[in-house]
Coordinates of C-alpha atoms and ligand atoms in Angstrom, one line a residue:
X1 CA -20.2 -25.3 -28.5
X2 CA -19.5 -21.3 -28.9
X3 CA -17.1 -19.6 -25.9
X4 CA -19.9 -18.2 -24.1
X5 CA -21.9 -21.8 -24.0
X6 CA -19.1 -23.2 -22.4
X7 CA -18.7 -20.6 -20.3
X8 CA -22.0 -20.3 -19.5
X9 CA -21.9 -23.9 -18.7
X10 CA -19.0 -23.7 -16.1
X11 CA -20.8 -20.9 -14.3
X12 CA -24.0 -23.1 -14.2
X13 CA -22.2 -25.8 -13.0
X14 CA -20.7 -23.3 -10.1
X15 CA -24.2 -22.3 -9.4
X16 CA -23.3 -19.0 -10.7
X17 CA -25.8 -19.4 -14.1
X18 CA -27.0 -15.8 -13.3
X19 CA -24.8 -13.7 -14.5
X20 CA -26.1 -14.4 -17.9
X21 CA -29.3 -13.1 -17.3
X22 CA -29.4 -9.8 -19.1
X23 CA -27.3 -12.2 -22.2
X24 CA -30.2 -11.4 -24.8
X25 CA -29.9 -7.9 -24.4
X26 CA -26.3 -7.5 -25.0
X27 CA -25.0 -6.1 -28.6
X28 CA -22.1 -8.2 -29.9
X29 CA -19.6 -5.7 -28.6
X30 CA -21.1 -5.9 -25.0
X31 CA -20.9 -9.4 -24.8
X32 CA -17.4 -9.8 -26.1
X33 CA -16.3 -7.8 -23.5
X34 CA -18.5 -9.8 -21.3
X35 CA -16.8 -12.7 -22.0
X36 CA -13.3 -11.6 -21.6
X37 CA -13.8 -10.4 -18.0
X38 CA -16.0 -13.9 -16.9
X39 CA -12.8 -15.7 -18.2
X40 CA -10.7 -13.3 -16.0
X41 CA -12.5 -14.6 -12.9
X42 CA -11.7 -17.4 -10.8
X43 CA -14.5 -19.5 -10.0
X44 CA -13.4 -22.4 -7.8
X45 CA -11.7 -19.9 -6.0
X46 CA -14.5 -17.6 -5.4
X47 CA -17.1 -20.7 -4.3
X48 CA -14.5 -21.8 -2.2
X49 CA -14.4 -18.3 -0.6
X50 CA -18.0 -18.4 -0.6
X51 CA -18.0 -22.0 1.5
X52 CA -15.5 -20.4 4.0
X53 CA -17.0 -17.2 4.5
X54 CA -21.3 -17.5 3.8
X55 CA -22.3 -21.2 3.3
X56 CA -20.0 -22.1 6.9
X57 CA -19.1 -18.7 8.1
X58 CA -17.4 -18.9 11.4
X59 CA -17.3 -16.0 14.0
X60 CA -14.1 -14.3 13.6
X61 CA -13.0 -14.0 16.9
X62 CA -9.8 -13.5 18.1
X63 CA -8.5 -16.1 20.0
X64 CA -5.1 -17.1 21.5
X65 CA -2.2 -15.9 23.4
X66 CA -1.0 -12.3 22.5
X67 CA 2.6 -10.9 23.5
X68 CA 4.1 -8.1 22.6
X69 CA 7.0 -8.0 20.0
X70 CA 10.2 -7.2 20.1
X71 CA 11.3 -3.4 18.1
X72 CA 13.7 -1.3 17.8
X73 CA 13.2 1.6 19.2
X74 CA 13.7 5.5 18.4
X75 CA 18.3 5.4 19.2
X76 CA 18.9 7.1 22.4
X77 CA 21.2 5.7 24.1
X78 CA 24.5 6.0 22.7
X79 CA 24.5 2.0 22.3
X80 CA 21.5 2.4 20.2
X81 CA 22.8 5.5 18.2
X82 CA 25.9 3.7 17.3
X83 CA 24.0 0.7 15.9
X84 CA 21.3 2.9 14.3
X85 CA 24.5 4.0 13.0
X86 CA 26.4 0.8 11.6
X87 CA 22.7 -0.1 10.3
X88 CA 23.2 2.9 8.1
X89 CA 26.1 2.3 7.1
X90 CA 24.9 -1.0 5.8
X91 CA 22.1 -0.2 4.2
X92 CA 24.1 2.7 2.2
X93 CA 26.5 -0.5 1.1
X94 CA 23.4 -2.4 0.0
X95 CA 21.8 0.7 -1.9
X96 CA 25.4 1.4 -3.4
X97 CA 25.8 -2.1 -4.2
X98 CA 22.7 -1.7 -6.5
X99 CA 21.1 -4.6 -4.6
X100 CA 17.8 -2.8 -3.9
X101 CA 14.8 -2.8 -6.0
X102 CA 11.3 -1.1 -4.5
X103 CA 7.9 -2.3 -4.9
X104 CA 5.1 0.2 -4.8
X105 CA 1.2 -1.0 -4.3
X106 CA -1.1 1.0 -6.2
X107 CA -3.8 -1.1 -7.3
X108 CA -6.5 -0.2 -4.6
X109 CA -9.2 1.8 -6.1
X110 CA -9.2 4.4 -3.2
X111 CA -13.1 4.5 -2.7
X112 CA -12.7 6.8 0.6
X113 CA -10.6 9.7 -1.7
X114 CA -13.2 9.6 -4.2
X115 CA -10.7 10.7 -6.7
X116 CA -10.9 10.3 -10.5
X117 CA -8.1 8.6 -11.5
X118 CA -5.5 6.3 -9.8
X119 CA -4.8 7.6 -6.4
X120 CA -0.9 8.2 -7.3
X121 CA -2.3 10.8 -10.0
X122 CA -3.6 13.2 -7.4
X123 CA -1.9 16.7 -6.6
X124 CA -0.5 16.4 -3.4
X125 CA 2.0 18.8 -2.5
X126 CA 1.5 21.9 -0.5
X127 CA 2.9 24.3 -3.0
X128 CA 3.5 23.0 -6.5
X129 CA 0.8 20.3 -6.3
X130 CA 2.6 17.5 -7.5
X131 CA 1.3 14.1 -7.6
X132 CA 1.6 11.2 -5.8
X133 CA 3.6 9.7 -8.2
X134 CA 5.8 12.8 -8.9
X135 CA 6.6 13.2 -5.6
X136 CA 7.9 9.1 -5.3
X137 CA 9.7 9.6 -8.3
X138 CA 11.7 13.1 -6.9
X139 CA 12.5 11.0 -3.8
X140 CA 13.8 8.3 -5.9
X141 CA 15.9 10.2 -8.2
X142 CA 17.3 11.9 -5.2
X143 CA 18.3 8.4 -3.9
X144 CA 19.7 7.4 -6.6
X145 CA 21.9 10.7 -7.3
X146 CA 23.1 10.2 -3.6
X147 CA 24.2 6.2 -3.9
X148 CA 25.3 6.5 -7.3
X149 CA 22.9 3.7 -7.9
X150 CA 19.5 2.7 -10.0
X151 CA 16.9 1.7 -7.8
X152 CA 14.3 -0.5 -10.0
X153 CA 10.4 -0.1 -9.4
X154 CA 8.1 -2.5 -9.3
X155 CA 4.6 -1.0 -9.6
X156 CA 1.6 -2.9 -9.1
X157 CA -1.5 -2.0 -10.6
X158 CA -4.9 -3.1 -10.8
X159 CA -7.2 -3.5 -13.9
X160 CA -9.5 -0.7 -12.7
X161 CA -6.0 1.5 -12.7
X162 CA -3.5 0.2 -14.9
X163 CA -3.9 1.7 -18.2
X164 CA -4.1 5.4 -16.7
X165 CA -0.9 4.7 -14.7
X166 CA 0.6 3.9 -17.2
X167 CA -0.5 6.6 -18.9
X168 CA 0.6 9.6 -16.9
X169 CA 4.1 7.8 -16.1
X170 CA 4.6 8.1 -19.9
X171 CA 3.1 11.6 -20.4
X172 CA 5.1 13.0 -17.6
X173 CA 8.1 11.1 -19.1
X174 CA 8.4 8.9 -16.3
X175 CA 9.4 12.0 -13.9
X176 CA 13.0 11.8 -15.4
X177 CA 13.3 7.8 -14.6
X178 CA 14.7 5.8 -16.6
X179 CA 11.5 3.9 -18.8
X180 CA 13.4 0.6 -18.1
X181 CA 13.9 0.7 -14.6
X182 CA 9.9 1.3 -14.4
X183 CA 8.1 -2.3 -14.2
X184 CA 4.3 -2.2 -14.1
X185 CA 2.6 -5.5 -12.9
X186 CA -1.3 -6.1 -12.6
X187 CA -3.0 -7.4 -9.7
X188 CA -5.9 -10.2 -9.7
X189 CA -9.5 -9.0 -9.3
X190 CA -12.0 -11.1 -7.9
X191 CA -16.1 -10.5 -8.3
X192 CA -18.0 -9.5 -5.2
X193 CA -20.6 -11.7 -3.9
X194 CA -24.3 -10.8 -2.1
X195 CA -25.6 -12.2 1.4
X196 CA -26.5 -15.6 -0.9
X197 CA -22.9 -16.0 -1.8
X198 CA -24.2 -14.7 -5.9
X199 CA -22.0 -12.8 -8.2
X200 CA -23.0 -9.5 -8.2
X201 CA -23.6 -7.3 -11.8
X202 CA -22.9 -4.2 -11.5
X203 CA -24.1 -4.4 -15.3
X204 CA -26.2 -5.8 -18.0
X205 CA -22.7 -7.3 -19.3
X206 CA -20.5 -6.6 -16.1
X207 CA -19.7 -8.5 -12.5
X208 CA -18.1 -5.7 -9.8
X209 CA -14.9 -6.8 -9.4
X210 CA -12.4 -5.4 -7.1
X211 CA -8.6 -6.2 -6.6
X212 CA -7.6 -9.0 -4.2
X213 CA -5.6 -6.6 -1.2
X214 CA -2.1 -5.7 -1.1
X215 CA -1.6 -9.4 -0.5
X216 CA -2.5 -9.6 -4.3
X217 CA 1.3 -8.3 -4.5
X218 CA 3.0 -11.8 -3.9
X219 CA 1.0 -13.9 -6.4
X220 CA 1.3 -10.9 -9.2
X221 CA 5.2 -10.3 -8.6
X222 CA 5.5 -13.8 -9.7
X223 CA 3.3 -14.3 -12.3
X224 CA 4.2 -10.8 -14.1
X225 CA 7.9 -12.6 -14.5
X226 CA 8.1 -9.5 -12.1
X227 CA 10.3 -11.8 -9.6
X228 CA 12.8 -13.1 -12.4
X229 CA 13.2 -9.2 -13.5
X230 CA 14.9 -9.0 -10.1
X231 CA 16.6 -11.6 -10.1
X232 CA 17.8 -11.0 -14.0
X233 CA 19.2 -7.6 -12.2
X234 CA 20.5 -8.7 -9.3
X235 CA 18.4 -7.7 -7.0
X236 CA 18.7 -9.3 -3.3
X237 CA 16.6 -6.8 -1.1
X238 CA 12.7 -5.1 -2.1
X239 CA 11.5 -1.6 -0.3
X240 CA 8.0 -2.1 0.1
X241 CA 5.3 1.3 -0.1
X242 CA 2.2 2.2 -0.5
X243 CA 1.0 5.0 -2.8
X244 CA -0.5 7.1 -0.6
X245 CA 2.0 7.7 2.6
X246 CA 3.6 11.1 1.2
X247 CA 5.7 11.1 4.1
X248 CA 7.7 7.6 3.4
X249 CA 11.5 7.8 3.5
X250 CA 11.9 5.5 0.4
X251 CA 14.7 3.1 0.8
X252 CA 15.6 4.4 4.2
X253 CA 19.1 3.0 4.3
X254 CA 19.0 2.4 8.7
X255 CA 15.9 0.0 7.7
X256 CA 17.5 -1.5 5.1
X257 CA 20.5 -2.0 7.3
X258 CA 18.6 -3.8 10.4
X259 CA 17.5 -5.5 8.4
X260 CA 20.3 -7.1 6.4
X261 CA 22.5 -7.4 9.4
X262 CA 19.5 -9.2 10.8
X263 CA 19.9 -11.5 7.9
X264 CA 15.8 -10.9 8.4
X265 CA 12.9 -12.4 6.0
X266 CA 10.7 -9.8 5.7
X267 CA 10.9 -6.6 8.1
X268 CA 8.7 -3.6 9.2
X269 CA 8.5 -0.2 10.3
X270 CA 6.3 0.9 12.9
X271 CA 5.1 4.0 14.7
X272 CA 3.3 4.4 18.5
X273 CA -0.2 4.7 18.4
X274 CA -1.6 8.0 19.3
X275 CA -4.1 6.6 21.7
X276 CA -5.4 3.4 22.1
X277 CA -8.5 3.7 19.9
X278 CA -6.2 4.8 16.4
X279 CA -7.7 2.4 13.5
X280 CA -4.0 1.1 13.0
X281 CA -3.5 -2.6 13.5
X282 CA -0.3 -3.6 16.0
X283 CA 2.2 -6.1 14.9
X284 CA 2.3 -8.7 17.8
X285 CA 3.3 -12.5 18.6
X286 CA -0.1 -14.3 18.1
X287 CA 0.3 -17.8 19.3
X288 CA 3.9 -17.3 19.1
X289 CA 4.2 -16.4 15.3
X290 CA 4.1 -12.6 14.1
X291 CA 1.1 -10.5 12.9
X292 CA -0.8 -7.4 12.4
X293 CA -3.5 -7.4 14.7
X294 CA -6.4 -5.7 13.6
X295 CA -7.7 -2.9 15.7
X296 CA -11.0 -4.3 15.2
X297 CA -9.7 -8.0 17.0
X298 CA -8.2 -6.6 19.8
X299 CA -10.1 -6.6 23.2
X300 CA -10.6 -3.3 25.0
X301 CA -8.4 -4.3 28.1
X302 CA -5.6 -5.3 25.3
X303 CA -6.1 -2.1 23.5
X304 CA -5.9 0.1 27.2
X305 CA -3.0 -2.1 28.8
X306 CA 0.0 0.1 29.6
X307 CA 3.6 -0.6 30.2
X308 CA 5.4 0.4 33.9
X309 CA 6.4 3.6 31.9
X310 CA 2.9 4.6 31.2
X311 CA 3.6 4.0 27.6
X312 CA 0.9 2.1 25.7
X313 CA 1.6 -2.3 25.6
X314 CA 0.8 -3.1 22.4
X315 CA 2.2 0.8 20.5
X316 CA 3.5 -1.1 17.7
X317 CA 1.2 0.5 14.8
X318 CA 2.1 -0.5 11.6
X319 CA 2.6 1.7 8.9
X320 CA 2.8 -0.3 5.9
X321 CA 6.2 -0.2 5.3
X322 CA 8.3 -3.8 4.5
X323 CA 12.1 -5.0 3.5
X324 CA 11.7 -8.6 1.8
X325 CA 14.4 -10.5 0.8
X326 CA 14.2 -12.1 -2.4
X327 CA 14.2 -15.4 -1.8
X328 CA 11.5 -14.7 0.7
X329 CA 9.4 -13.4 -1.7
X330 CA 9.9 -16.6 -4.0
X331 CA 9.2 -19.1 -1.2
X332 CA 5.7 -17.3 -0.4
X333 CA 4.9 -18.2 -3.8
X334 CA 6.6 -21.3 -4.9
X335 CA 3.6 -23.3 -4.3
X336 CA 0.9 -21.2 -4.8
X337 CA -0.5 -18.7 -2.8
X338 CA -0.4 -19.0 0.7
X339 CA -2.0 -15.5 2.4
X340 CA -5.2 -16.0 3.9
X341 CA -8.4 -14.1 2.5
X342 CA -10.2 -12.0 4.6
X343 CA -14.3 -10.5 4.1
X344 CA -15.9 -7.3 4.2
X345 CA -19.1 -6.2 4.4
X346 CA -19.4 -3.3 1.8
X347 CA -22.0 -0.7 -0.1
X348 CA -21.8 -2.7 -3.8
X349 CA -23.9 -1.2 -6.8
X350 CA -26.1 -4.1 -8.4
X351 CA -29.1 -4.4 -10.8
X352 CA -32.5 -5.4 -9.4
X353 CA -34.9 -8.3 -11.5
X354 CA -35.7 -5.4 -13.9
X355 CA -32.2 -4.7 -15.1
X356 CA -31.9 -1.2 -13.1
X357 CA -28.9 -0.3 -11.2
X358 CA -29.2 0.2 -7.5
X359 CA -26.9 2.2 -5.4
X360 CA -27.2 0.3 -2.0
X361 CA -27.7 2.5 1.2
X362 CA -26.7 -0.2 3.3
X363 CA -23.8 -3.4 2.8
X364 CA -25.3 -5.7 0.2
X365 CA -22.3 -7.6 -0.1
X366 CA -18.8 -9.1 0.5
X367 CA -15.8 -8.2 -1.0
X368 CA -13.1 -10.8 -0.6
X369 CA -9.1 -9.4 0.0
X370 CA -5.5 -10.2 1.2
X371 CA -3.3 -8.9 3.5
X372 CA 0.9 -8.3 2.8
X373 CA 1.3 -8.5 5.9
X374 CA 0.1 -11.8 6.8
X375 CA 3.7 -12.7 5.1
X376 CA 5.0 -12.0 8.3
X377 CA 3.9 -15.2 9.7
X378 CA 5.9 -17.1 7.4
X379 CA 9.3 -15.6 8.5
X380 CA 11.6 -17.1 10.9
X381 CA 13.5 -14.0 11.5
X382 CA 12.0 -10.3 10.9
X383 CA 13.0 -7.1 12.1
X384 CA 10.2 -4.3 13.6
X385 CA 11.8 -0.6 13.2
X386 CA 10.1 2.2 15.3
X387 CA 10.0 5.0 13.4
X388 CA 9.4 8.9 14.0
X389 CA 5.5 9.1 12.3
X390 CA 6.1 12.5 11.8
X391 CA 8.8 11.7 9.6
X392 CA 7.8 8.5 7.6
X393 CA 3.7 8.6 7.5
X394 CA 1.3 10.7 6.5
X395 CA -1.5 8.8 4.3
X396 CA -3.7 10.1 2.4
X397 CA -6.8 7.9 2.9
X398 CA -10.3 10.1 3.5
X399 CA -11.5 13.0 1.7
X400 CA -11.3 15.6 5.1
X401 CA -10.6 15.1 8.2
X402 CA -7.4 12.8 9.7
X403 CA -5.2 11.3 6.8
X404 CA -6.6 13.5 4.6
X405 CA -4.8 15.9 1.4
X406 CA -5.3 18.4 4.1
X407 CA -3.4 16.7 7.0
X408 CA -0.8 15.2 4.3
X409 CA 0.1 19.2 2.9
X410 CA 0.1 20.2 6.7
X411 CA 2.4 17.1 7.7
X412 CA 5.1 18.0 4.6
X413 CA 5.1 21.6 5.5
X414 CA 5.5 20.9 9.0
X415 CA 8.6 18.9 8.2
X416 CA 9.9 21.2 6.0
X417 CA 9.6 23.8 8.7
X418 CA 11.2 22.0 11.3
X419 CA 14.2 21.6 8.7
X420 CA 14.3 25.3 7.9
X421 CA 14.2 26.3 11.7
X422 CA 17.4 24.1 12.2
X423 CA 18.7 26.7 9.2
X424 CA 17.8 29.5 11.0
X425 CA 15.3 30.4 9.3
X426 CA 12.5 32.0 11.3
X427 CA 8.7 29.7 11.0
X428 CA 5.4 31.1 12.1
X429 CA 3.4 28.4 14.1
X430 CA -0.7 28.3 15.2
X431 CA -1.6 27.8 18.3
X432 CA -0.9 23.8 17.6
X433 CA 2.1 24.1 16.5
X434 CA 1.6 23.6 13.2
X435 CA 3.6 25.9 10.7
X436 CA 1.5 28.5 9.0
X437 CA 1.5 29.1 5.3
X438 CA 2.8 26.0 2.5
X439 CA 6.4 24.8 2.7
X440 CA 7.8 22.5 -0.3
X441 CA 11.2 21.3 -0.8
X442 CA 11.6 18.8 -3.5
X443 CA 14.1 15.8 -2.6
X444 CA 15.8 16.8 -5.4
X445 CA 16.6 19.9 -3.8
X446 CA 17.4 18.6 -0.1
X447 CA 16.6 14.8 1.0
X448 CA 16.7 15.6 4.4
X449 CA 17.4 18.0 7.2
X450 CA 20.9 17.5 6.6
X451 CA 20.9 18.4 2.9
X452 CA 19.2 21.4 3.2
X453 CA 21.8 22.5 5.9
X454 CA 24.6 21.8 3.5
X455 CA 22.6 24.0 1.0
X456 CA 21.5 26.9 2.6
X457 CA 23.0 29.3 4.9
X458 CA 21.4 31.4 7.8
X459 CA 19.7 34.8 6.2
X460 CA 19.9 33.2 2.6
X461 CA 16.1 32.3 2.8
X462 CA 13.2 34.1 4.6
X463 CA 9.7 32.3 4.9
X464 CA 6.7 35.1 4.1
X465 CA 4.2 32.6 4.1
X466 CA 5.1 30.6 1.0
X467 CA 8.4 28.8 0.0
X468 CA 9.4 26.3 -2.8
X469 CA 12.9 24.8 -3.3
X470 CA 13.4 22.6 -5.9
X471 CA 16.2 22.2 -8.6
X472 CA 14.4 23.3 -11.2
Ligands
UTP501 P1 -6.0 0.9 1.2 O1 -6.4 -0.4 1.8 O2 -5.9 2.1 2.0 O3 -7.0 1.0 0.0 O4 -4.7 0.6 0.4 P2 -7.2 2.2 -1.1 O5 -7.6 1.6 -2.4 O6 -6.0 3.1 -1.2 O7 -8.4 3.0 -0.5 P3 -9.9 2.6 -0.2 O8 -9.8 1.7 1.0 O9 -10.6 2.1 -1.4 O10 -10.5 4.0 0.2 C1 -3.4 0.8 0.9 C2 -2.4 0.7 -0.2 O11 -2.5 -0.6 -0.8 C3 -2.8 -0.5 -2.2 C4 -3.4 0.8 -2.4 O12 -3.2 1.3 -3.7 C5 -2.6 1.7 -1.4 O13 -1.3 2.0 -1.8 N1 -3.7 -1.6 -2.6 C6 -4.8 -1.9 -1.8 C7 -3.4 -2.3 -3.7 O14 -2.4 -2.1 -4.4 N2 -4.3 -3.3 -4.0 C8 -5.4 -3.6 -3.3 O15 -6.2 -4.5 -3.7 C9 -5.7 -2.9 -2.2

């Protein structure tokens, strides 16, 4: 029997036959390719999803007891200034040390953005119109220029992504990073299903596949040998980001701090919610263990309940940001995967009987993914950081509108304006306060507020609407 009876064979057996449909038509190249992505795919996996989710779907409801959890909050009280303080000091030990490595996702195929490439690729700052990735890699540098240290990075891909990443790392010669502190790692993919639970083909000789979540990140550490990499460099402690939050303080040293004094798992960062209908899911105690609850799960008195103080109950909005600890991240994994998978309802090109391809108007289909931070059920002890947003997140998600390049330029000028103001340096505002006219500084130039005061001095700098600093 050839490779493709065999395979055929299995995907009969799973009731998924029909994917060779359109077999006859292929030309020899077509079908080798064919081939090598049906091998990619995980079929008892995706039937089992298909059992859970379409053959015995149950209504996801959100059920249980919900409490708040416990953060720490913005210092400001001198108690909590002072051990903001010793955090920091702890975290600088652990960055000097070299005992940090950073993982970065990058492997979603940021369908909202619409952009041609891998989301990192796209020119994002306000002046200079660096990328995503440029702008990482400045902040990075900067880090390690200030620790004395190397900070490895663990980049996940995803198959729809990788080679381009790659790519522009290597044309831009890695942004001045050392090539071997850069590890790339590729995510799993799984194959969308219809309302039958069906493979979908997006082509004569191609199932739509899309990466499994950001939860994809624990299973492809390990099976990339990304894990033993960090262990091979003595790693202890991971800085978890995502690609497009251009605001991120990466490898904030007070986080890091919390939570290594904490002795904690895996930890967050968190911001308040703006009002209680933001699309950002809370971390909480669900039936006693922690989670992100969805915005979607909670009810509309849980969403509107209020502290004494007016302040909102459950504020604690999570921004994506994690510390693991390395054995943390080996346990999740030593046995397998253990995150849950969750469904979505979603738009998913297809061929009709005749072989054409359809762009749907409505959901046609699920898309099965993972969550990071369902992790956080597994830990015993994690630590939830409040953090200023307007410091730490700004994502670029949507084409226009909120968490868009648009608001991401405005949110990095606005901080760079508030820094300059501290200088002395005189900042034109709207009528929302926002800063008018493009501000860049690169973290090469000044990290923080506190940098750029140590560089600059009052009447050395006016702002006419337009200002770069960088070290080049
Ligand atoms: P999002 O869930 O916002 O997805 O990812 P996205 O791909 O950027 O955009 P949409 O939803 O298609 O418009 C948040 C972060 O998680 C990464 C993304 O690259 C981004 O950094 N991610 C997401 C992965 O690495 N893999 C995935 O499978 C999904």
């Amino acid at each position: 029997m050839q490779d493709w009876e065999r395979l055929r064979e299995k995907f009969n057996q799973a009731g998924q036959g029909h994917v060779f449909r359109f077999w006859n038509e292929l030309s020899e190249a077509e079908r080798r390719a064919f081939i090598e992505q049906l091998k990619r795919i995980d079929l008892d996996l995706v039937n089992a999803l298909v059992r859970q989710f379409i053959k015995n779907p149950k209504r996801k409801k959100f059920e249980g007891e919900l409490k708040t959890a416990e953060v720490i909050s913005i210092p400001g009280t001198p108690e909590e200034i002072a051990r903001a303080k010793l955090a920091k000091e702890t975290g600088e030990e652990a960055l000097r040390s070299g005992k940090v490595g950073l993982i970065l996702v990058a492997g979603g195929q940021g369908t909202r953005l619409g952009h041609p490439g891998p989301k990192g690729t796209f020119p994002i700052t306000p002046v200079k119109h660096k990328s995503l990735f440029q702008w990482h890699a400045e902040k990075i540098r900067a880090m390690e220029k200030r620790y004395n240290t190397e900070l490895p990075w663990y980049i996940m891909t995803s198959e729809v992504n990788d080679r381009q990443t790659r790519d522009f790392f290597r044309d831009h010669n890695y942004f001045g990073l050392n090539p071997d502190q850069i590890f790339f790692f590729v995510q799993d993919i799984l194959p969308a299903v219809d309302e039958e639970g069906k493979i979908i083909l997006d082509g004569k000789g191609s199932v739509f596949t899309s990466p499994n979540g950001h939860g994809g990140t624990l299973l492809a550490l390990r099976k990339s040998g990304a894990l033993a990499d960090m262990k091979r460099r003595g790693l202890e402690q991971l800085f978890y980001f995502q690609v497009d939050n251009v605001l991120v303080k990466i490898a904030d040293p007070v986080f890091i701090g919390y939570h290594v004094l904490e002795k904690a798992e895996m930890s967050s960062k968190v911001v308040s919610k703006r009002y209680p209908h933001e699309k950002l899911g809370v971390i909480g105690l669900h039936n006693g263990r922690l989670s992100v609850i969805e915005y979607s799960e909670l009810s509309e008195k849980d969403l509107h309940a209020r502290n004494p103080d007016g302040s909102l109950k459950y504020n604690a909005g999570s921004i994506a940001i994690h510390m693991f600890r390395l054995d943390f991240l080996e346990a999740e994994t030593e046995k397998g995967f253990k995150l849950p998978y969750h469904i979505a309802h979603k738009k998913i090109p297809y061929l009709d009987e005749t072989g054409r391809r359809i762009e749907p108007q409505e959901p046609n289909g699920y898309k099965f993914e993972t969550f990071i931070f369902d992790a956080l059920k597994d830990t015993t002890v994690s630590v939830i950081m409040e953090t200023k947003r307007e410091e730490d997140f700004s994502p670029v998600k949507n084409k226009g509108g909120e968490d868009s390049p648009r608001t991401a330029r405005r949110d990095l000028t606005d901080l760079f304006g508030r820094w300059l103001e501290k200088a002395g340096i005189e900042i034109p505002r709207d009528a929302n306060g926002h800063v008018i006219g493009a501000i860049e500084i690169s973290p090469l130039f000044a990290l923080d507020e506190e940098e750029l005061l140590r560089k600059i001095k009052p009447g050395e700098i006016s702002f006419n609407g337009t200002l770069y600093l960088g070290d080049e």
